[in-house]
Amino acid sequence: MELVTPELGLSIWTAVAFIILLVILRVFAWKPILEAVNAREESISSALAAAEEAKKEMASLKASNEELLREANEERQKIITQAKALQDKMITEAKDKAKSEAEKIVADAKESITMEKAAAMTELKNHIASLSIEIAEKIVREQLSSSDKQKALAENLASEVTLN
């Protein structure tokens, strides 16, 4: 039973040794351990603050990126609209130019046709006139083949002419 119930002297010396150990630990071990724990707590809290700040900065950058993306989309849409307007303008100008050139070609063709028609009419009139002269000449030769007919015609023409 001696082991289960220690004597008073052993209990005192155990208590004294425990108190000395507590003092030594308090002076040499607890202070550095508490400082290390406090430093660790401060580093963790500063890391959490930095993470929170980074999270806020990321949110700000995300909003900034979304704004830049929206502006880029607006600019792209504006450029596309301008390009379409320029395309429509160029197409309209090309159509107008082609139409005016076609009208000019048609007008030139009509003028050319009119001139060729007039030339053909003139040539036809000249040909008809030469044919008429040939026919008249043949008729007159036939009618004037005898001298009696020539005298009768000369007298007829002389009577028709009036002298002033």
Tab-separated table of N, CA and C in Angstrom:
chain	number	residue	atom	x	y	z
A	1	MET	N	0.786	-1.176	0.000
A	1	MET	CA	0.000	0.000	0.000
A	1	MET	C	0.838	1.254	0.000
A	2	GLU	N	2.006	1.072	0.196
A	2	GLU	CA	2.894	2.210	0.197
A	2	GLU	C	2.912	2.893	-1.169
A	3	LEU	N	2.720	2.146	-2.163
A	3	LEU	CA	2.775	2.735	-3.502
A	3	LEU	C	1.514	3.513	-3.806
A	4	VAL	N	0.439	3.112	-3.244
A	4	VAL	CA	-0.809	3.772	-3.535
A	4	VAL	C	-0.939	5.036	-2.697
A	5	THR	N	-0.487	5.077	-1.518
A	5	THR	CA	-0.580	6.246	-0.654
A	5	THR	C	0.824	6.747	-0.365
A	6	PRO	N	1.255	7.806	-1.028
A	6	PRO	CA	2.606	8.298	-0.803
A	6	PRO	C	2.690	9.030	0.547
A	7	GLU	N	3.893	9.144	1.016
A	7	GLU	CA	4.118	9.845	2.275
A	7	GLU	C	4.078	11.331	2.047
A	8	LEU	N	4.011	12.038	3.151
A	8	LEU	CA	3.886	13.491	3.112
A	8	LEU	C	5.141	14.132	2.543
A	9	GLY	N	6.316	13.685	2.878
A	9	GLY	CA	7.558	14.270	2.388
A	9	GLY	C	7.680	14.128	0.886
A	10	LEU	N	7.300	12.974	0.377
A	10	LEU	CA	7.363	12.759	-1.075
A	10	LEU	C	6.374	13.661	-1.786
A	11	SER	N	5.227	13.857	-1.186
A	11	SER	CA	4.235	14.727	-1.805
A	11	SER	C	4.712	16.168	-1.828
A	12	ILE	N	5.400	16.614	-0.777
A	12	ILE	CA	5.898	17.998	-0.724
A	12	ILE	C	6.982	18.178	-1.740
A	13	TRP	N	7.929	17.211	-1.782
A	13	TRP	CA	9.021	17.352	-2.731
A	13	TRP	C	8.483	17.257	-4.168
A	14	THR	N	7.481	16.514	-4.408
A	14	THR	CA	6.881	16.425	-5.743
A	14	THR	C	6.232	17.753	-6.087
A	15	ALA	N	5.531	18.360	-5.075
A	15	ALA	CA	4.897	19.656	-5.316
A	15	ALA	C	5.928	20.723	-5.557
A	16	VAL	N	7.043	20.726	-4.803
A	16	VAL	CA	8.113	21.717	-4.971
A	16	VAL	C	8.730	21.552	-6.359
A	17	ALA	N	9.002	20.324	-6.752
A	17	ALA	CA	9.603	20.090	-8.060
A	17	ALA	C	8.646	20.551	-9.181
A	18	PHE	N	7.348	20.289	-8.938
A	18	PHE	CA	6.363	20.713	-9.950
A	18	PHE	C	6.311	22.221	-10.060
A	19	ILE	N	6.357	22.943	-8.929
A	19	ILE	CA	6.319	24.416	-8.932
A	19	ILE	C	7.573	24.962	-9.585
A	20	ILE	N	8.739	24.389	-9.297
A	20	ILE	CA	9.999	24.851	-9.910
A	20	ILE	C	9.916	24.622	-11.423
A	21	LEU	N	9.401	23.460	-11.789
A	21	LEU	CA	9.251	23.167	-13.221
A	21	LEU	C	8.306	24.165	-13.876
A	22	LEU	N	7.214	24.524	-13.176
A	22	LEU	CA	6.283	25.516	-13.733
A	22	LEU	C	6.948	26.867	-13.908
A	23	VAL	N	7.742	27.297	-12.928
A	23	VAL	CA	8.435	28.583	-13.011
A	23	VAL	C	9.428	28.562	-14.161
A	24	ILE	N	10.206	27.497	-14.259
A	24	ILE	CA	11.204	27.399	-15.332
A	24	ILE	C	10.488	27.397	-16.692
A	25	LEU	N	9.421	26.611	-16.787
A	25	LEU	CA	8.688	26.567	-18.052
A	25	LEU	C	8.081	27.931	-18.372
A	26	ARG	N	7.562	28.629	-17.336
A	26	ARG	CA	6.965	29.942	-17.568
A	26	ARG	C	7.994	30.929	-18.056
A	27	VAL	N	9.176	30.909	-17.472
A	27	VAL	CA	10.218	31.857	-17.839
A	27	VAL	C	10.791	31.507	-19.213
A	28	PHE	N	11.110	30.274	-19.441
A	28	PHE	CA	11.860	29.916	-20.640
A	28	PHE	C	11.005	29.326	-21.775
A	29	ALA	N	9.921	28.645	-21.466
A	29	ALA	CA	9.197	27.963	-22.524
A	29	ALA	C	7.877	28.636	-22.879
A	30	TRP	N	7.076	29.008	-21.905
A	30	TRP	CA	5.753	29.547	-22.173
A	30	TRP	C	5.807	30.858	-22.930
A	31	LYS	N	6.710	31.721	-22.534
A	31	LYS	CA	6.795	33.020	-23.195
A	31	LYS	C	7.104	32.851	-24.689
A	32	PRO	N	8.154	32.090	-25.068
A	32	PRO	CA	8.414	31.901	-26.492
A	32	PRO	C	7.280	31.149	-27.209
A	33	ILE	N	6.668	30.170	-26.515
A	33	ILE	CA	5.577	29.428	-27.136
A	33	ILE	C	4.398	30.359	-27.382
A	34	LEU	N	4.035	31.184	-26.358
A	34	LEU	CA	2.933	32.132	-26.517
A	34	LEU	C	3.251	33.169	-27.594
A	35	GLU	N	4.501	33.642	-27.656
A	35	GLU	CA	4.891	34.602	-28.699
A	35	GLU	C	4.776	33.951	-30.085
A	36	ALA	N	5.208	32.678	-30.180
A	36	ALA	CA	5.112	31.967	-31.455
A	36	ALA	C	3.653	31.769	-31.847
A	37	VAL	N	2.805	31.415	-30.848
A	37	VAL	CA	1.384	31.232	-31.142
A	37	VAL	C	0.753	32.557	-31.554
A	38	ASN	N	1.101	33.648	-30.819
A	38	ASN	CA	0.572	34.976	-31.169
A	38	ASN	C	1.058	35.409	-32.556
A	39	ALA	N	2.336	35.171	-32.844
A	39	ALA	CA	2.871	35.526	-34.158
A	39	ALA	C	2.159	34.722	-35.248
A	40	ARG	N	1.923	33.458	-34.976
A	40	ARG	CA	1.217	32.608	-35.934
A	40	ARG	C	-0.214	33.098	-36.125
A	41	GLU	N	-0.851	33.481	-35.020
A	41	GLU	CA	-2.222	34.004	-35.102
A	41	GLU	C	-2.257	35.289	-35.914
A	42	GLU	N	-1.264	36.175	-35.673
A	42	GLU	CA	-1.199	37.430	-36.438
A	42	GLU	C	-0.930	37.155	-37.915
A	43	SER	N	-0.029	36.201	-38.213
A	43	SER	CA	0.260	35.903	-39.623
A	43	SER	C	-0.962	35.295	-40.301
A	44	ILE	N	-1.698	34.440	-39.569
A	44	ILE	CA	-2.913	33.866	-40.144
A	44	ILE	C	-3.953	34.954	-40.382
A	45	SER	N	-4.133	35.859	-39.405
A	45	SER	CA	-5.120	36.932	-39.594
A	45	SER	C	-4.694	37.879	-40.718
A	46	SER	N	-3.380	38.169	-40.822
A	46	SER	CA	-2.933	39.033	-41.933
A	46	SER	C	-3.088	38.315	-43.268
A	47	ALA	N	-2.853	36.984	-43.283
A	47	ALA	CA	-3.049	36.219	-44.513
A	47	ALA	C	-4.518	36.202	-44.888
A	48	LEU	N	-5.409	36.077	-43.898
A	48	LEU	CA	-6.834	36.127	-44.174
A	48	LEU	C	-7.239	37.503	-44.697
A	49	ALA	N	-6.665	38.557	-44.087
A	49	ALA	CA	-6.959	39.919	-44.557
A	49	ALA	C	-6.446	40.108	-45.979
A	50	ALA	N	-5.241	39.584	-46.231
A	50	ALA	CA	-4.680	39.695	-47.582
A	50	ALA	C	-5.524	38.902	-48.568
A	51	ALA	N	-6.009	37.736	-48.153
A	51	ALA	CA	-6.862	36.938	-49.031
A	51	ALA	C	-8.169	37.673	-49.305
A	52	GLU	N	-8.720	38.285	-48.257
A	52	GLU	CA	-9.958	39.062	-48.441
A	52	GLU	C	-9.710	40.239	-49.380
A	53	GLU	N	-8.567	40.902	-49.195
A	53	GLU	CA	-8.206	42.029	-50.075
A	53	GLU	C	-8.013	41.546	-51.509
A	54	ALA	N	-7.361	40.387	-51.653
A	54	ALA	CA	-7.172	39.821	-52.990
A	54	ALA	C	-8.512	39.456	-53.600
A	55	LYS	N	-9.422	38.931	-52.767
A	55	LYS	CA	-10.747	38.588	-53.259
A	55	LYS	C	-11.470	39.836	-53.741
A	56	LYS	N	-11.376	40.922	-52.978
A	56	LYS	CA	-12.002	42.183	-53.392
A	56	LYS	C	-11.358	42.705	-54.672
A	57	GLU	N	-10.026	42.602	-54.743
A	57	GLU	CA	-9.316	43.071	-55.937
A	57	GLU	C	-9.701	42.224	-57.151
A	58	MET	N	-9.856	40.918	-56.960
A	58	MET	CA	-10.275	40.048	-58.055
A	58	MET	C	-11.685	40.407	-58.508
A	59	ALA	N	-12.558	40.709	-57.543
A	59	ALA	CA	-13.913	41.119	-57.911
A	59	ALA	C	-13.869	42.422	-58.694
A	60	SER	N	-13.001	43.341	-58.243
A	60	SER	CA	-12.852	44.617	-58.949
A	60	SER	C	-12.299	44.389	-60.354
A	61	LEU	N	-11.292	43.523	-60.461
A	61	LEU	CA	-10.725	43.217	-61.781
A	61	LEU	C	-11.749	42.526	-62.670
A	62	LYS	N	-12.562	41.651	-62.072
A	62	LYS	CA	-13.586	40.977	-62.853
A	62	LYS	C	-14.591	41.990	-63.389
A	63	ALA	N	-15.001	42.930	-62.520
A	63	ALA	CA	-15.937	43.970	-62.968
A	63	ALA	C	-15.282	44.827	-64.049
A	64	SER	N	-13.999	45.146	-63.852
A	64	SER	CA	-13.276	45.943	-64.849
A	64	SER	C	-13.177	45.182	-66.174
A	65	ASN	N	-12.891	43.893	-66.079
A	65	ASN	CA	-12.806	43.076	-67.303
A	65	ASN	C	-14.157	42.993	-68.002
A	66	GLU	N	-15.224	42.838	-67.226
A	66	GLU	CA	-16.552	42.797	-67.830
A	66	GLU	C	-16.876	44.121	-68.510
A	67	GLU	N	-16.476	45.223	-67.890
A	67	GLU	CA	-16.708	46.545	-68.486
A	67	GLU	C	-15.909	46.681	-69.782
A	68	LEU	N	-14.639	46.245	-69.741
A	68	LEU	CA	-13.814	46.303	-70.957
A	68	LEU	C	-14.402	45.417	-72.055
A	69	LEU	N	-14.892	44.241	-71.659
A	69	LEU	CA	-15.499	43.347	-72.634
A	69	LEU	C	-16.754	43.968	-73.227
A	70	ARG	N	-17.565	44.601	-72.395
A	70	ARG	CA	-18.776	45.255	-72.879
A	70	ARG	C	-18.404	46.383	-73.839
A	71	GLU	N	-17.396	47.197	-73.459
A	71	GLU	CA	-16.964	48.293	-74.337
A	71	GLU	C	-16.419	47.754	-75.643
A	72	ALA	N	-15.655	46.649	-75.571
A	72	ALA	CA	-15.110	46.050	-76.799
A	72	ALA	C	-16.243	45.545	-77.686
A	73	ASN	N	-17.274	44.948	-77.082
A	73	ASN	CA	-18.419	44.475	-77.868
A	73	ASN	C	-19.151	45.646	-78.515
A	74	GLU	N	-19.308	46.739	-77.760
A	74	GLU	CA	-19.962	47.925	-78.318
A	74	GLU	C	-19.137	48.482	-79.475
A	75	GLU	N	-17.824	48.540	-79.297
A	75	GLU	CA	-16.945	49.057	-80.354
A	75	GLU	C	-17.008	48.153	-81.583
A	76	ARG	N	-17.010	46.831	-81.342
A	76	ARG	CA	-17.097	45.882	-82.455
A	76	ARG	C	-18.419	46.076	-83.199
A	77	GLN	N	-19.504	46.228	-82.441
A	77	GLN	CA	-20.821	46.425	-83.063
A	77	GLN	C	-20.834	47.729	-83.862
A	78	LYS	N	-20.202	48.759	-83.304
A	78	LYS	CA	-20.142	50.055	-83.992
A	78	LYS	C	-19.356	49.927	-85.302
A	79	ILE	N	-18.237	49.222	-85.245
A	79	ILE	CA	-17.410	49.036	-86.446
A	79	ILE	C	-18.181	48.227	-87.491
A	80	ILE	N	-18.891	47.194	-87.031
A	80	ILE	CA	-19.678	46.380	-87.970
A	80	ILE	C	-20.765	47.227	-88.618
A	81	THR	N	-21.426	48.078	-87.810
A	81	THR	CA	-22.476	48.938	-88.341
A	81	THR	C	-21.895	49.906	-89.377
A	82	GLN	N	-20.736	50.494	-89.051
A	82	GLN	CA	-20.101	51.417	-89.995
A	82	GLN	C	-19.696	50.693	-91.275
A	83	ALA	N	-19.185	49.481	-91.127
A	83	ALA	CA	-18.770	48.715	-92.305
A	83	ALA	C	-19.972	48.385	-93.187
A	84	LYS	N	-21.083	48.021	-92.544
A	84	LYS	CA	-22.289	47.727	-93.328
A	84	LYS	C	-22.791	48.975	-94.035
A	85	ALA	N	-22.744	50.122	-93.327
A	85	ALA	CA	-23.183	51.372	-93.949
A	85	ALA	C	-22.282	51.711	-95.135
A	86	LEU	N	-20.980	51.538	-94.955
A	86	LEU	CA	-20.037	51.815	-96.044
A	86	LEU	C	-20.279	50.854	-97.209
A	87	GLN	N	-20.538	49.598	-96.891
A	87	GLN	CA	-20.827	48.617	-97.934
A	87	GLN	C	-22.085	49.008	-98.707
A	88	ASP	N	-23.134	49.366	-97.987
A	88	ASP	CA	-24.382	49.779	-98.651
A	88	ASP	C	-24.146	51.009	-99.517
A	89	LYS	N	-23.359	51.958	-98.996
A	89	LYS	CA	-23.068	53.174	-99.750
A	89	LYS	C	-22.304	52.838	-101.028
A	90	MET	N	-21.299	51.959	-100.903
A	90	MET	CA	-20.509	51.590	-102.069
A	90	MET	C	-21.368	50.863	-103.098
A	91	ILE	N	-22.248	49.979	-102.612
A	91	ILE	CA	-23.128	49.242	-103.535
A	91	ILE	C	-24.062	50.217	-104.246
A	92	THR	N	-24.630	51.159	-103.483
A	92	THR	CA	-25.538	52.143	-104.072
A	92	THR	C	-24.803	52.990	-105.106
A	93	GLU	N	-23.589	53.440	-104.757
A	93	GLU	CA	-22.805	54.244	-105.704
A	93	GLU	C	-22.487	53.439	-106.962
A	94	ALA	N	-22.119	52.160	-106.776
A	94	ALA	CA	-21.793	51.332	-107.938
A	94	ALA	C	-23.028	51.129	-108.815
A	95	LYS	N	-24.191	50.908	-108.170
A	95	LYS	CA	-25.427	50.746	-108.947
A	95	LYS	C	-25.758	52.028	-109.697
A	96	ASP	N	-25.634	53.168	-109.013
A	96	ASP	CA	-25.928	54.445	-109.668
A	96	ASP	C	-24.982	54.685	-110.834
A	97	LYS	N	-23.701	54.380	-110.615
A	97	LYS	CA	-22.714	54.578	-111.676
A	97	LYS	C	-23.025	53.657	-112.856
A	98	ALA	N	-23.336	52.397	-112.561
A	98	ALA	CA	-23.658	51.444	-113.628
A	98	ALA	C	-24.922	51.883	-114.364
A	99	LYS	N	-25.904	52.389	-113.610
A	99	LYS	CA	-27.148	52.837	-114.240
A	99	LYS	C	-26.882	54.030	-115.156
A	100	SER	N	-26.069	55.002	-114.668
A	100	SER	CA	-25.792	56.172	-115.500
A	100	SER	C	-24.987	55.775	-116.735
A	101	GLU	N	-24.055	54.832	-116.558
A	101	GLU	CA	-23.283	54.376	-117.717
A	101	GLU	C	-24.185	53.635	-118.701
A	102	ALA	N	-25.110	52.829	-118.174
A	102	ALA	CA	-26.037	52.118	-119.060
A	102	ALA	C	-26.919	53.108	-119.806
A	103	GLU	N	-27.391	54.133	-119.097
A	103	GLU	CA	-28.212	55.155	-119.751
A	103	GLU	C	-27.401	55.882	-120.823
A	104	LYS	N	-26.126	56.155	-120.520
A	104	LYS	CA	-25.270	56.824	-121.494
A	104	LYS	C	-25.067	55.926	-122.718
A	105	ILE	N	-24.845	54.632	-122.465
A	105	ILE	CA	-24.651	53.694	-123.583
A	105	ILE	C	-25.923	53.611	-124.419
A	106	VAL	N	-27.090	53.553	-123.746
A	106	VAL	CA	-28.363	53.499	-124.478
A	106	VAL	C	-28.555	54.778	-125.287
A	107	ALA	N	-28.239	55.937	-124.664
A	107	ALA	CA	-28.396	57.209	-125.376
A	107	ALA	C	-27.461	57.264	-126.579
A	108	ASP	N	-26.200	56.808	-126.383
A	108	ASP	CA	-25.254	56.782	-127.502
A	108	ASP	C	-25.741	55.835	-128.598
A	109	ALA	N	-26.291	54.685	-128.188
A	109	ALA	CA	-26.794	53.728	-129.175
A	109	ALA	C	-27.976	54.317	-129.935
A	110	LYS	N	-28.884	54.992	-129.205
A	110	LYS	CA	-30.021	55.613	-129.891
A	110	LYS	C	-29.543	56.671	-130.867
A	111	GLU	N	-28.575	57.477	-130.430
A	111	GLU	CA	-28.039	58.519	-131.320
A	111	GLU	C	-27.382	57.885	-132.538
A	112	SER	N	-26.622	56.807	-132.296
A	112	SER	CA	-25.963	56.112	-133.407
A	112	SER	C	-27.004	55.519	-134.356
A	113	ILE	N	-28.064	54.926	-133.777
A	113	ILE	CA	-29.131	54.361	-134.608
A	113	ILE	C	-29.807	55.459	-135.424
A	114	THR	N	-30.071	56.607	-134.786
A	114	THR	CA	-30.702	57.722	-135.488
A	114	THR	C	-29.819	58.199	-136.633
A	115	MET	N	-28.509	58.312	-136.342
A	115	MET	CA	-27.591	58.780	-137.392
A	115	MET	C	-27.505	57.766	-138.531
A	116	GLU	N	-27.429	56.466	-138.181
A	116	GLU	CA	-27.367	55.442	-139.224
A	116	GLU	C	-28.671	55.395	-140.014
A	117	LYS	N	-29.797	55.600	-139.309
A	117	LYS	CA	-31.088	55.625	-139.992
A	117	LYS	C	-31.145	56.787	-140.979
A	118	ALA	N	-30.675	57.967	-140.516
A	118	ALA	CA	-30.672	59.143	-141.401
A	118	ALA	C	-29.753	58.891	-142.596
A	119	ALA	N	-28.587	58.279	-142.329
A	119	ALA	CA	-27.661	57.985	-143.427
A	119	ALA	C	-28.294	56.996	-144.398
A	120	ALA	N	-28.975	55.967	-143.851
A	120	ALA	CA	-29.623	54.981	-144.713
A	120	ALA	C	-30.742	55.629	-145.511
A	121	MET	N	-31.521	56.523	-144.849
A	121	MET	CA	-32.594	57.220	-145.571
A	121	MET	C	-32.012	58.077	-146.685
A	122	THR	N	-30.923	58.774	-146.405
A	122	THR	CA	-30.291	59.610	-147.421
A	122	THR	C	-29.798	58.745	-148.577
A	123	GLU	N	-29.168	57.644	-148.248
A	123	GLU	CA	-28.670	56.756	-149.283
A	123	GLU	C	-29.838	56.179	-150.096
A	124	LEU	N	-30.927	55.815	-149.378
A	124	LEU	CA	-32.103	55.288	-150.070
A	124	LEU	C	-32.704	56.337	-150.998
A	125	LYS	N	-32.799	57.587	-150.498
A	125	LYS	CA	-33.339	58.673	-151.330
A	125	LYS	C	-32.459	58.886	-152.550
A	126	ASN	N	-31.152	58.874	-152.342
A	126	ASN	CA	-30.233	59.054	-153.474
A	126	ASN	C	-30.390	57.914	-154.477
A	127	HIS	N	-30.524	56.714	-153.976
A	127	HIS	CA	-30.687	55.570	-154.862
A	127	HIS	C	-32.017	55.647	-155.627
A	128	ILE	N	-33.089	56.027	-154.884
A	128	ILE	CA	-34.402	56.183	-155.541
A	128	ILE	C	-34.331	57.297	-156.596
A	129	ALA	N	-33.629	58.382	-156.232
A	129	ALA	CA	-33.508	59.487	-157.194
A	129	ALA	C	-32.755	59.043	-158.437
A	130	SER	N	-31.663	58.279	-158.237
A	130	SER	CA	-30.908	57.843	-159.415
A	130	SER	C	-31.732	56.850	-160.241
A	131	LEU	N	-32.497	55.974	-159.562
A	131	LEU	CA	-33.376	55.064	-160.294
A	131	LEU	C	-34.456	55.844	-161.049
A	132	SER	N	-35.010	56.861	-160.383
A	132	SER	CA	-36.043	57.676	-161.034
A	132	SER	C	-35.470	58.372	-162.257
A	133	ILE	N	-34.259	58.869	-162.125
A	133	ILE	CA	-33.632	59.560	-163.270
A	133	ILE	C	-33.392	58.566	-164.398
A	134	GLU	N	-32.923	57.361	-164.066
A	134	GLU	CA	-32.693	56.359	-165.097
A	134	GLU	C	-34.005	55.994	-165.800
A	135	ILE	N	-35.069	55.791	-164.979
A	135	ILE	CA	-36.369	55.439	-165.558
A	135	ILE	C	-36.878	56.579	-166.445
A	136	ALA	N	-36.764	57.815	-165.962
A	136	ALA	CA	-37.219	58.963	-166.737
A	136	ALA	C	-36.416	59.088	-168.021
A	137	GLU	N	-35.124	58.842	-167.885
A	137	GLU	CA	-34.272	58.954	-169.070
A	137	GLU	C	-34.683	57.920	-170.121
A	138	LYS	N	-34.973	56.692	-169.645
A	138	LYS	CA	-35.384	55.648	-170.585
A	138	LYS	C	-36.734	55.995	-171.217
A	139	ILE	N	-37.644	56.519	-170.400
A	139	ILE	CA	-38.957	56.883	-170.942
A	139	ILE	C	-38.804	58.026	-171.942
A	140	VAL	N	-38.006	59.022	-171.576
A	140	VAL	CA	-37.830	60.173	-172.469
A	140	VAL	C	-37.139	59.731	-173.751
A	141	ARG	N	-36.190	58.871	-173.682
A	141	ARG	CA	-35.526	58.390	-174.889
A	141	ARG	C	-36.519	57.653	-175.789
A	142	GLU	N	-37.337	56.835	-175.148
A	142	GLU	CA	-38.315	56.099	-175.932
A	142	GLU	C	-39.317	57.052	-176.587
A	143	GLN	N	-39.740	58.070	-175.831
A	143	GLN	CA	-40.724	58.989	-176.386
A	143	GLN	C	-40.069	59.937	-177.403
A	144	LEU	N	-38.794	60.197	-177.221
A	144	LEU	CA	-38.126	61.126	-178.134
A	144	LEU	C	-37.307	60.392	-179.194
A	145	SER	N	-37.636	59.190	-179.410
A	145	SER	CA	-36.861	58.414	-180.378
A	145	SER	C	-37.108	58.908	-181.827
A	146	SER	N	-38.237	59.445	-182.094
A	146	SER	CA	-38.486	59.963	-183.455
A	146	SER	C	-38.430	61.484	-183.424
A	147	SER	N	-38.130	62.088	-184.538
A	147	SER	CA	-37.991	63.538	-184.608
A	147	SER	C	-39.341	64.208	-184.502
A	148	ASP	N	-40.418	63.586	-184.948
A	148	ASP	CA	-41.756	64.168	-184.812
A	148	ASP	C	-42.124	64.314	-183.344
A	149	LYS	N	-41.822	63.311	-182.603
A	149	LYS	CA	-42.152	63.359	-181.171
A	149	LYS	C	-41.323	64.446	-180.492
A	150	GLN	N	-40.090	64.621	-180.920
A	150	GLN	CA	-39.227	65.637	-180.313
A	150	GLN	C	-39.762	67.031	-180.619
A	151	LYS	N	-40.226	67.269	-181.798
A	151	LYS	CA	-40.756	68.579	-182.169
A	151	LYS	C	-42.032	68.856	-181.408
A	152	ALA	N	-42.892	67.852	-181.271
A	152	ALA	CA	-44.158	68.027	-180.563
A	152	ALA	C	-43.888	68.352	-179.101
A	153	LEU	N	-42.943	67.683	-178.506
A	153	LEU	CA	-42.610	67.939	-177.100
A	153	LEU	C	-42.016	69.326	-176.943
A	154	ALA	N	-41.152	69.756	-177.840
A	154	ALA	CA	-40.528	71.077	-177.763
A	154	ALA	C	-41.573	72.145	-177.911
A	155	GLU	N	-42.534	71.990	-178.783
A	155	GLU	CA	-43.587	72.964	-178.947
A	155	GLU	C	-44.494	72.994	-177.711
A	156	ASN	N	-44.785	71.846	-177.182
A	156	ASN	CA	-45.622	71.759	-175.977
A	156	ASN	C	-44.936	72.494	-174.819
A	157	LEU	N	-43.664	72.261	-174.634
A	157	LEU	CA	-42.927	72.885	-173.541
A	157	LEU	C	-42.802	74.396	-173.778
A	158	ALA	N	-42.626	74.817	-175.021
A	158	ALA	CA	-42.501	76.227	-175.334
A	158	ALA	C	-43.794	76.929	-175.078
A	159	SER	N	-44.902	76.291	-175.343
A	159	SER	CA	-46.199	76.946	-175.095
A	159	SER	C	-46.478	77.069	-173.604
A	160	GLU	N	-45.970	76.150	-172.834
A	160	GLU	CA	-46.202	76.210	-171.373
A	160	GLU	C	-45.340	77.276	-170.729
A	161	VAL	N	-44.216	77.522	-171.278
A	161	VAL	CA	-43.334	78.539	-170.689
A	161	VAL	C	-43.839	79.892	-171.079
A	162	THR	N	-44.004	80.754	-170.156
A	162	THR	CA	-44.462	82.117	-170.452
A	162	THR	C	-43.282	83.046	-170.311
A	163	LEU	N	-43.169	83.904	-171.225
A	163	LEU	CA	-42.054	84.840	-171.211
A	163	LEU	C	-42.499	86.137	-170.541
A	164	ASN	N	-41.680	86.659	-169.715
A	164	ASN	CA	-42.027	87.894	-169.035
A	164	ASN	C	-41.484	89.064	-169.757
